[in-house]
Amino acid sequence: MENRKDQEYMERALSLASKGGGYVNPNPQVGAVVVNDGRVVGEGFHREFGAPHAEVEALEDAGPLAKDATMYVTLEPCVHYGKTPPCVDKIIETGIARVEVATRDPNPKVFGKGIEKMESNGIDVSLGLKEREAKERNEIYFHFVKAGRPFVLLKLAMTLDGKIATKSGDSHWISSEPAREMVHSLRARYSGVGVGVNTIISDDPRLNVRKADGPDGTRFIFDTRGNTPVNSRIFELESDAPTVVVSGEGLPEADLLPYKNSGAKVWQFPEREGVIDLEAFLKKMGKENYDSLMVEGGSEVAWSFLNQDLVDKILFFYSPGIIGGREAVPSVGGTGKEKVKDAIRIEEMDISRVGDDFSLVGYPLKR
């Protein structure tokens, strides 16, 4: 039975896992700690896609002290060849005596097989220590493996009365500096960031990572009719990640050429009731190995994702102000629901303070 020290070691492994950030996408964030005779002798985490896994890093850090030691790892060690050799083989070779696994890997190539192989080679394996926390840490990975499409986070910043801009379109800055820093950290975690054309026109955002450490995600502009100004800052940005204009299928090549000439990519999709088929868009993202997308607005795009039942998680920031006005921009636009009973329900909500704002995190109940 696990004791307090076991929990502390797994908590350390979880903390290490988060250091992988968005560099590991579409792989999971994994951390590992090796303990021998009550002393931490090795640590590791998955640093980036294609790099050695956390278990290998921790074992190499421990060296000969790994023999007869205990390993604490946040995800079931892999048993198949991918970008790197199987971690299970390395664990067996080094003489680890016991392994604490937080949760199984949902990947069918691994699920249960890593644990089974370790046990068949005489290693004492325990499963489930800090399982809930481990699954939360890798909710993106778990979703992507099971659904085959990106995990979608809808992030919006609004006033207490639910406005994201005044009637003149002014929105700088509704959220506090700590909230904006948190958003940049999320941009570094998600493999894609998306906004609607109206947000590009009104705010001219760059959508890159500036207030946090981590890689830029691909920037997606949802623009059915090709109205994005080609001189927008998003096209001038120097980044390893591309910009993609997501447009309607019927847009002529002449309208798309300026975006392509600027270095951007163009993805075209059929429309459903005048709106881009976002399910088809997410399916293409999945095929392109994007595991996650953070949608940052505006109100029409927010409604499109919600109305097509494609939002997996919400993060709403509320600032302590009231704008008012019938013509001010609501956080979620579109046609909306006709009856209260048809409202999109949010569950597992958590509310916390972020600077002067407070954040609400929750999960839309799937229809």
Coordinates of C-alpha atoms in Angstrom, one line a residue:
M1 CA 0.0 0.0 0.0
E2 CA 1.3 3.4 -1.0
N3 CA 2.5 5.8 1.8
R4 CA 3.0 9.5 2.0
K5 CA 6.5 9.3 0.5
D6 CA 5.1 7.3 -2.5
Q7 CA 2.7 10.1 -3.1
E8 CA 5.4 12.7 -2.9
Y9 CA 7.6 10.9 -5.4
M10 CA 4.6 10.7 -7.8
E11 CA 3.8 14.3 -7.3
R12 CA 7.4 15.1 -8.2
A13 CA 7.1 13.0 -11.4
L14 CA 3.9 14.9 -12.3
S15 CA 5.7 18.2 -11.8
L16 CA 8.5 17.0 -14.1
A17 CA 6.0 15.9 -16.7
S18 CA 4.6 19.4 -17.1
K19 CA 8.1 20.7 -18.2
G20 CA 7.5 19.0 -21.5
G21 CA 4.9 21.6 -22.3
G22 CA 3.8 21.8 -26.0
Y23 CA 7.2 20.6 -27.2
V24 CA 6.1 16.9 -26.8
N25 CA 2.9 17.2 -28.9
P26 CA 1.3 14.9 -30.0
N27 CA 3.0 12.7 -27.5
P28 CA 2.0 12.8 -23.8
Q29 CA 3.7 14.7 -21.0
V30 CA 5.5 12.1 -18.9
G31 CA 7.7 12.4 -15.8
A32 CA 9.7 9.7 -14.0
V33 CA 11.6 9.5 -10.7
V34 CA 13.9 6.7 -9.5
V35 CA 14.3 6.1 -5.8
N36 CA 16.8 3.8 -4.1
D37 CA 16.9 3.3 -0.3
G38 CA 14.7 6.3 0.3
R39 CA 16.7 8.7 -1.8
V40 CA 16.0 10.1 -5.3
V41 CA 18.8 8.9 -7.5
G42 CA 17.4 9.8 -10.9
E43 CA 14.8 12.1 -12.6
G44 CA 13.6 12.7 -16.1
F45 CA 10.8 13.9 -18.3
H46 CA 9.9 13.8 -22.0
R47 CA 11.4 17.0 -23.4
E48 CA 10.2 17.0 -27.0
F49 CA 8.7 14.9 -29.7
G50 CA 11.2 12.3 -30.8
A51 CA 13.5 12.8 -27.8
P52 CA 14.2 10.0 -25.2
H53 CA 11.2 9.3 -23.0
A54 CA 11.0 10.2 -19.3
E55 CA 11.9 6.7 -18.1
V56 CA 15.1 6.5 -20.1
E57 CA 16.2 10.0 -18.9
A58 CA 15.5 9.0 -15.3
L59 CA 17.4 5.7 -15.6
E60 CA 20.4 7.3 -17.3
D61 CA 20.4 9.9 -14.5
A62 CA 20.4 7.1 -11.9
G63 CA 23.0 5.0 -13.6
P64 CA 24.0 1.9 -11.6
L65 CA 21.8 3.1 -8.6
A66 CA 18.8 2.1 -10.7
K67 CA 19.4 -1.6 -9.8
D68 CA 16.8 -2.8 -7.2
A69 CA 15.3 0.7 -7.1
T70 CA 11.7 1.9 -7.4
M71 CA 10.5 4.0 -10.4
Y72 CA 7.6 6.4 -10.2
V73 CA 6.2 7.2 -13.7
T74 CA 3.1 9.2 -14.6
L75 CA 2.1 7.0 -17.6
E76 CA 2.5 3.3 -18.4
P77 CA 5.9 2.8 -20.1
C78 CA 5.8 2.0 -23.8
V79 CA 6.4 -1.5 -25.1
H80 CA 6.6 -0.7 -28.9
Y81 CA 9.1 0.9 -31.2
G82 CA 8.2 4.4 -32.3
K83 CA 10.5 7.4 -32.5
T84 CA 12.5 5.7 -29.7
P85 CA 13.0 2.1 -28.5
P86 CA 10.6 0.6 -25.9
C87 CA 11.0 2.0 -22.4
V88 CA 10.0 -1.3 -20.8
D89 CA 13.1 -3.0 -22.2
K90 CA 15.3 -0.4 -20.7
I91 CA 13.5 -0.7 -17.3
I92 CA 14.0 -4.5 -17.3
E93 CA 17.7 -4.2 -18.4
T94 CA 18.6 -1.9 -15.6
G95 CA 17.3 -4.1 -12.8
I96 CA 14.5 -1.9 -11.5
A97 CA 12.7 -3.9 -8.8
R98 CA 9.4 -2.0 -8.5
V99 CA 7.4 0.4 -10.7
E100 CA 4.6 2.7 -9.6
V101 CA 2.5 3.6 -12.6
A102 CA -0.1 6.5 -12.3
T103 CA -2.3 5.4 -15.2
R104 CA -2.4 3.1 -18.2
D105 CA -1.6 4.5 -21.6
P106 CA -4.8 4.6 -23.8
N107 CA -2.8 3.9 -26.9
P108 CA -3.8 0.4 -28.1
K109 CA -0.2 -0.4 -28.8
V110 CA 0.6 0.1 -25.2
F111 CA -2.6 -0.3 -23.1
G112 CA -1.8 -2.9 -20.4
K113 CA 1.1 -4.4 -22.4
G114 CA 3.8 -2.4 -20.7
I115 CA 2.6 -3.4 -17.2
E116 CA 2.2 -7.1 -18.3
K117 CA 5.7 -7.3 -19.7
M118 CA 7.3 -5.8 -16.6
E119 CA 5.4 -8.2 -14.3
S120 CA 6.3 -11.1 -16.5
N121 CA 10.0 -10.2 -16.0
G122 CA 9.7 -10.2 -12.2
I123 CA 9.1 -6.5 -11.6
D124 CA 6.6 -5.5 -8.9
V125 CA 4.1 -3.1 -10.6
S126 CA 1.5 -1.0 -8.8
L127 CA -1.2 1.0 -10.8
G128 CA -3.3 4.0 -9.9
L129 CA -1.2 6.2 -7.7
K130 CA -2.3 9.8 -8.5
E131 CA -4.3 8.5 -11.4
R132 CA -6.8 11.3 -11.6
E133 CA -4.0 13.9 -11.6
A134 CA -2.1 12.0 -14.3
K135 CA -5.2 11.9 -16.5
E136 CA -5.8 15.6 -16.0
R137 CA -2.2 16.3 -16.9
N138 CA -2.7 14.4 -20.2
E139 CA -6.3 15.2 -21.0
I140 CA -5.2 16.3 -24.5
Y141 CA -3.3 13.1 -25.2
F142 CA -6.1 10.9 -23.9
H143 CA -8.7 12.6 -26.0
F144 CA -6.6 12.6 -29.1
V145 CA -5.8 8.9 -28.9
K146 CA -9.4 8.0 -28.4
A147 CA -11.1 10.4 -30.7
G148 CA -8.6 10.9 -33.4
R149 CA -9.2 14.6 -33.5
P150 CA -7.8 17.5 -31.5
F151 CA -8.9 18.4 -28.0
V152 CA -10.6 21.8 -28.3
L153 CA -10.4 24.5 -25.6
L154 CA -12.6 27.5 -26.0
K155 CA -11.0 30.5 -24.2
L156 CA -12.8 33.8 -23.9
A157 CA -12.1 36.9 -21.8
M158 CA -15.2 39.0 -20.9
T159 CA -16.7 41.6 -18.5
L160 CA -19.1 40.6 -15.8
D161 CA -22.0 41.2 -18.1
G162 CA -20.5 38.8 -20.7
K163 CA -19.1 41.4 -23.2
I164 CA -15.9 40.8 -25.1
A165 CA -15.8 44.3 -26.7
T166 CA -17.6 47.6 -26.6
K167 CA -20.1 48.8 -29.3
S168 CA -17.1 50.5 -31.0
G169 CA -15.1 47.2 -31.0
D170 CA -12.6 48.2 -28.3
S171 CA -11.4 45.2 -26.3
H172 CA -8.0 46.3 -24.9
W173 CA -7.5 45.1 -22.3
I174 CA -10.5 43.3 -20.8
S175 CA -8.4 40.7 -19.0
S176 CA -5.7 41.4 -16.4
E177 CA -2.0 40.9 -17.1
P178 CA -1.8 37.6 -15.0
A179 CA -4.7 36.3 -17.1
R180 CA -2.9 37.2 -20.4
E181 CA 0.3 35.5 -19.1
M182 CA -1.8 32.4 -18.4
V183 CA -3.1 32.5 -22.0
H184 CA 0.4 32.6 -23.4
S185 CA 1.3 29.6 -21.3
L186 CA -1.7 27.8 -22.9
R187 CA -0.6 28.9 -26.4
A188 CA 2.7 27.2 -25.7
R189 CA 0.9 24.0 -24.6
Y190 CA -1.6 23.7 -27.5
S191 CA -0.5 22.7 -31.0
G192 CA -2.9 25.2 -32.6
V193 CA -4.5 28.5 -31.8
G194 CA -7.6 29.7 -33.7
V195 CA -9.6 33.0 -34.1
G196 CA -12.2 34.3 -36.4
V197 CA -11.6 36.9 -39.2
N198 CA -13.4 39.6 -37.1
T199 CA -10.9 39.2 -34.4
I200 CA -8.1 39.7 -36.9
I201 CA -9.7 42.8 -38.3
S202 CA -10.5 44.4 -34.9
D203 CA -7.5 43.4 -32.8
D204 CA -4.8 42.5 -35.3
P205 CA -3.3 39.9 -32.9
R206 CA -0.1 37.9 -33.5
L207 CA -1.3 34.8 -31.6
N208 CA 2.3 33.8 -30.8
V209 CA 3.9 33.0 -27.4
R210 CA 5.6 36.0 -25.8
K211 CA 4.8 36.0 -22.1
A212 CA 5.8 32.4 -21.5
D213 CA 8.4 29.8 -22.5
G214 CA 7.4 27.4 -25.1
P215 CA 6.8 26.8 -28.8
D216 CA 4.4 28.8 -31.0
G217 CA 1.4 26.8 -32.2
T218 CA 0.0 27.0 -35.7
R219 CA -2.3 30.0 -36.1
F220 CA -5.7 29.3 -37.7
I221 CA -7.9 32.1 -39.1
F222 CA -11.5 31.1 -39.7
D223 CA -12.5 33.2 -42.6
T224 CA -15.3 31.8 -44.8
R225 CA -15.3 34.6 -47.4
G226 CA -11.6 35.5 -47.5
N227 CA -11.9 38.9 -45.8
T228 CA -8.7 38.8 -43.7
P229 CA -6.4 41.8 -44.6
V230 CA -3.2 40.4 -46.1
N231 CA -1.2 43.1 -44.3
S232 CA -2.3 41.8 -40.9
R233 CA 0.5 41.2 -38.4
I234 CA -0.2 37.5 -38.2
F235 CA 1.2 37.1 -41.8
E236 CA 4.4 39.1 -40.9
L237 CA 5.3 37.0 -38.0
E238 CA 8.5 35.0 -38.1
S239 CA 7.9 31.7 -36.5
D240 CA 8.6 28.0 -37.0
A241 CA 4.8 27.4 -36.9
P242 CA 2.7 28.3 -39.9
T243 CA -0.4 30.4 -40.3
V244 CA -3.4 28.7 -41.9
V245 CA -6.4 30.5 -43.4
V246 CA -9.5 28.2 -43.1
S247 CA -12.0 29.2 -45.8
G248 CA -15.1 28.1 -47.5
E249 CA -14.8 25.6 -50.4
G250 CA -16.2 27.9 -53.0
L251 CA -13.7 30.7 -52.6
P252 CA -11.8 31.4 -55.9
E253 CA -8.1 30.9 -56.2
A254 CA -7.6 34.6 -57.0
D255 CA -8.9 35.5 -53.5
L256 CA -6.6 32.9 -51.8
L257 CA -3.4 33.7 -53.7
P258 CA -2.4 36.8 -51.6
Y259 CA -2.4 34.6 -48.5
K260 CA -0.4 31.9 -50.1
N261 CA 2.1 34.5 -51.4
S262 CA 2.5 35.8 -47.9
G263 CA 3.7 32.3 -46.8
A264 CA 0.4 31.1 -45.2
K265 CA -1.4 27.9 -46.0
V266 CA -5.0 27.7 -47.0
W267 CA -7.4 24.9 -46.0
Q268 CA -10.8 24.9 -47.7
F269 CA -13.9 23.1 -46.4
P270 CA -17.6 22.8 -47.3
E271 CA -20.1 24.9 -45.5
R272 CA -23.0 24.0 -43.3
E273 CA -25.7 26.7 -43.2
G274 CA -23.2 29.3 -44.2
V275 CA -20.6 28.2 -41.7
I276 CA -17.4 26.2 -42.3
D277 CA -17.8 22.5 -41.5
L278 CA -15.7 22.5 -38.4
E279 CA -16.0 18.8 -37.9
A280 CA -14.3 18.3 -41.2
F281 CA -11.7 20.9 -40.2
L282 CA -10.9 19.0 -37.0
K283 CA -10.7 15.7 -38.8
K284 CA -8.0 17.2 -41.1
M285 CA -6.2 18.6 -38.1
G286 CA -6.1 15.1 -36.6
K287 CA -4.7 13.6 -39.8
E288 CA -2.1 16.3 -39.8
N289 CA -1.1 15.2 -36.2
Y290 CA -2.4 18.2 -34.4
D291 CA -3.6 17.0 -31.0
S292 CA -5.1 20.2 -29.6
L293 CA -6.6 23.6 -30.6
M294 CA -7.3 26.6 -28.4
V295 CA -10.0 28.8 -29.9
E296 CA -9.6 32.4 -28.7
G297 CA -12.7 33.9 -30.3
G298 CA -14.5 35.9 -31.4
S299 CA -18.2 35.5 -30.6
E300 CA -19.3 34.0 -33.9
V301 CA -16.5 31.4 -34.0
A302 CA -17.2 30.6 -30.3
W303 CA -20.9 29.9 -31.2
S304 CA -19.9 27.8 -34.3
F305 CA -17.7 25.5 -32.2
L306 CA -20.3 25.2 -29.4
N307 CA -23.2 24.8 -31.7
Q308 CA -21.5 22.0 -33.6
D309 CA -20.8 20.3 -30.3
L310 CA -17.0 20.4 -30.8
V311 CA -15.8 22.2 -27.6
D312 CA -14.2 19.8 -25.1
K313 CA -13.3 22.4 -22.4
I314 CA -14.0 26.0 -21.7
L315 CA -11.8 28.6 -20.0
F316 CA -13.7 31.9 -19.4
F317 CA -12.0 34.9 -17.8
Y318 CA -14.3 37.4 -16.1
S319 CA -13.0 40.9 -15.4
P320 CA -14.6 43.1 -12.6
G321 CA -16.2 45.5 -15.0
I322 CA -19.5 46.1 -16.8
I323 CA -19.6 47.5 -20.3
G324 CA -23.4 47.3 -21.0
G325 CA -25.0 48.3 -24.2
R326 CA -27.2 46.4 -26.7
E327 CA -24.6 46.8 -29.4
A328 CA -21.6 45.7 -27.3
V329 CA -20.2 42.4 -28.5
P330 CA -21.4 39.3 -26.5
S331 CA -18.9 36.6 -25.6
V332 CA -20.9 34.0 -27.7
G333 CA -22.9 35.2 -30.7
G334 CA -24.6 33.3 -33.5
T335 CA -28.3 32.5 -33.5
G336 CA -28.3 31.1 -30.0
K337 CA -30.8 28.7 -28.5
E338 CA -34.5 29.5 -28.5
K339 CA -35.3 27.9 -25.2
V340 CA -33.4 27.9 -21.9
K341 CA -33.9 24.1 -21.5
D342 CA -31.8 23.7 -24.7
A343 CA -28.8 25.6 -23.2
I344 CA -25.4 24.0 -23.5
R345 CA -24.7 22.7 -20.0
I346 CA -21.3 23.0 -18.4
E347 CA -20.2 20.4 -15.8
E348 CA -17.2 19.8 -13.5
M349 CA -16.8 23.6 -13.1
D350 CA -13.9 25.2 -11.2
I351 CA -13.6 28.9 -10.3
S352 CA -10.4 30.6 -9.2
R353 CA -8.8 34.0 -9.0
V354 CA -6.3 35.1 -11.6
G355 CA -5.0 38.6 -10.8
D356 CA -8.0 40.9 -10.6
D357 CA -10.1 38.5 -12.7
F358 CA -11.5 35.1 -12.0
S359 CA -11.5 32.2 -14.3
L360 CA -14.1 29.5 -14.9
V361 CA -13.0 26.1 -16.2
G362 CA -15.6 23.5 -17.2
Y363 CA -16.5 20.8 -19.7
P364 CA -19.5 21.1 -22.0
L365 CA -21.9 18.2 -21.6
K366 CA -21.8 16.4 -25.0
R367 CA -25.1 16.1 -26.8

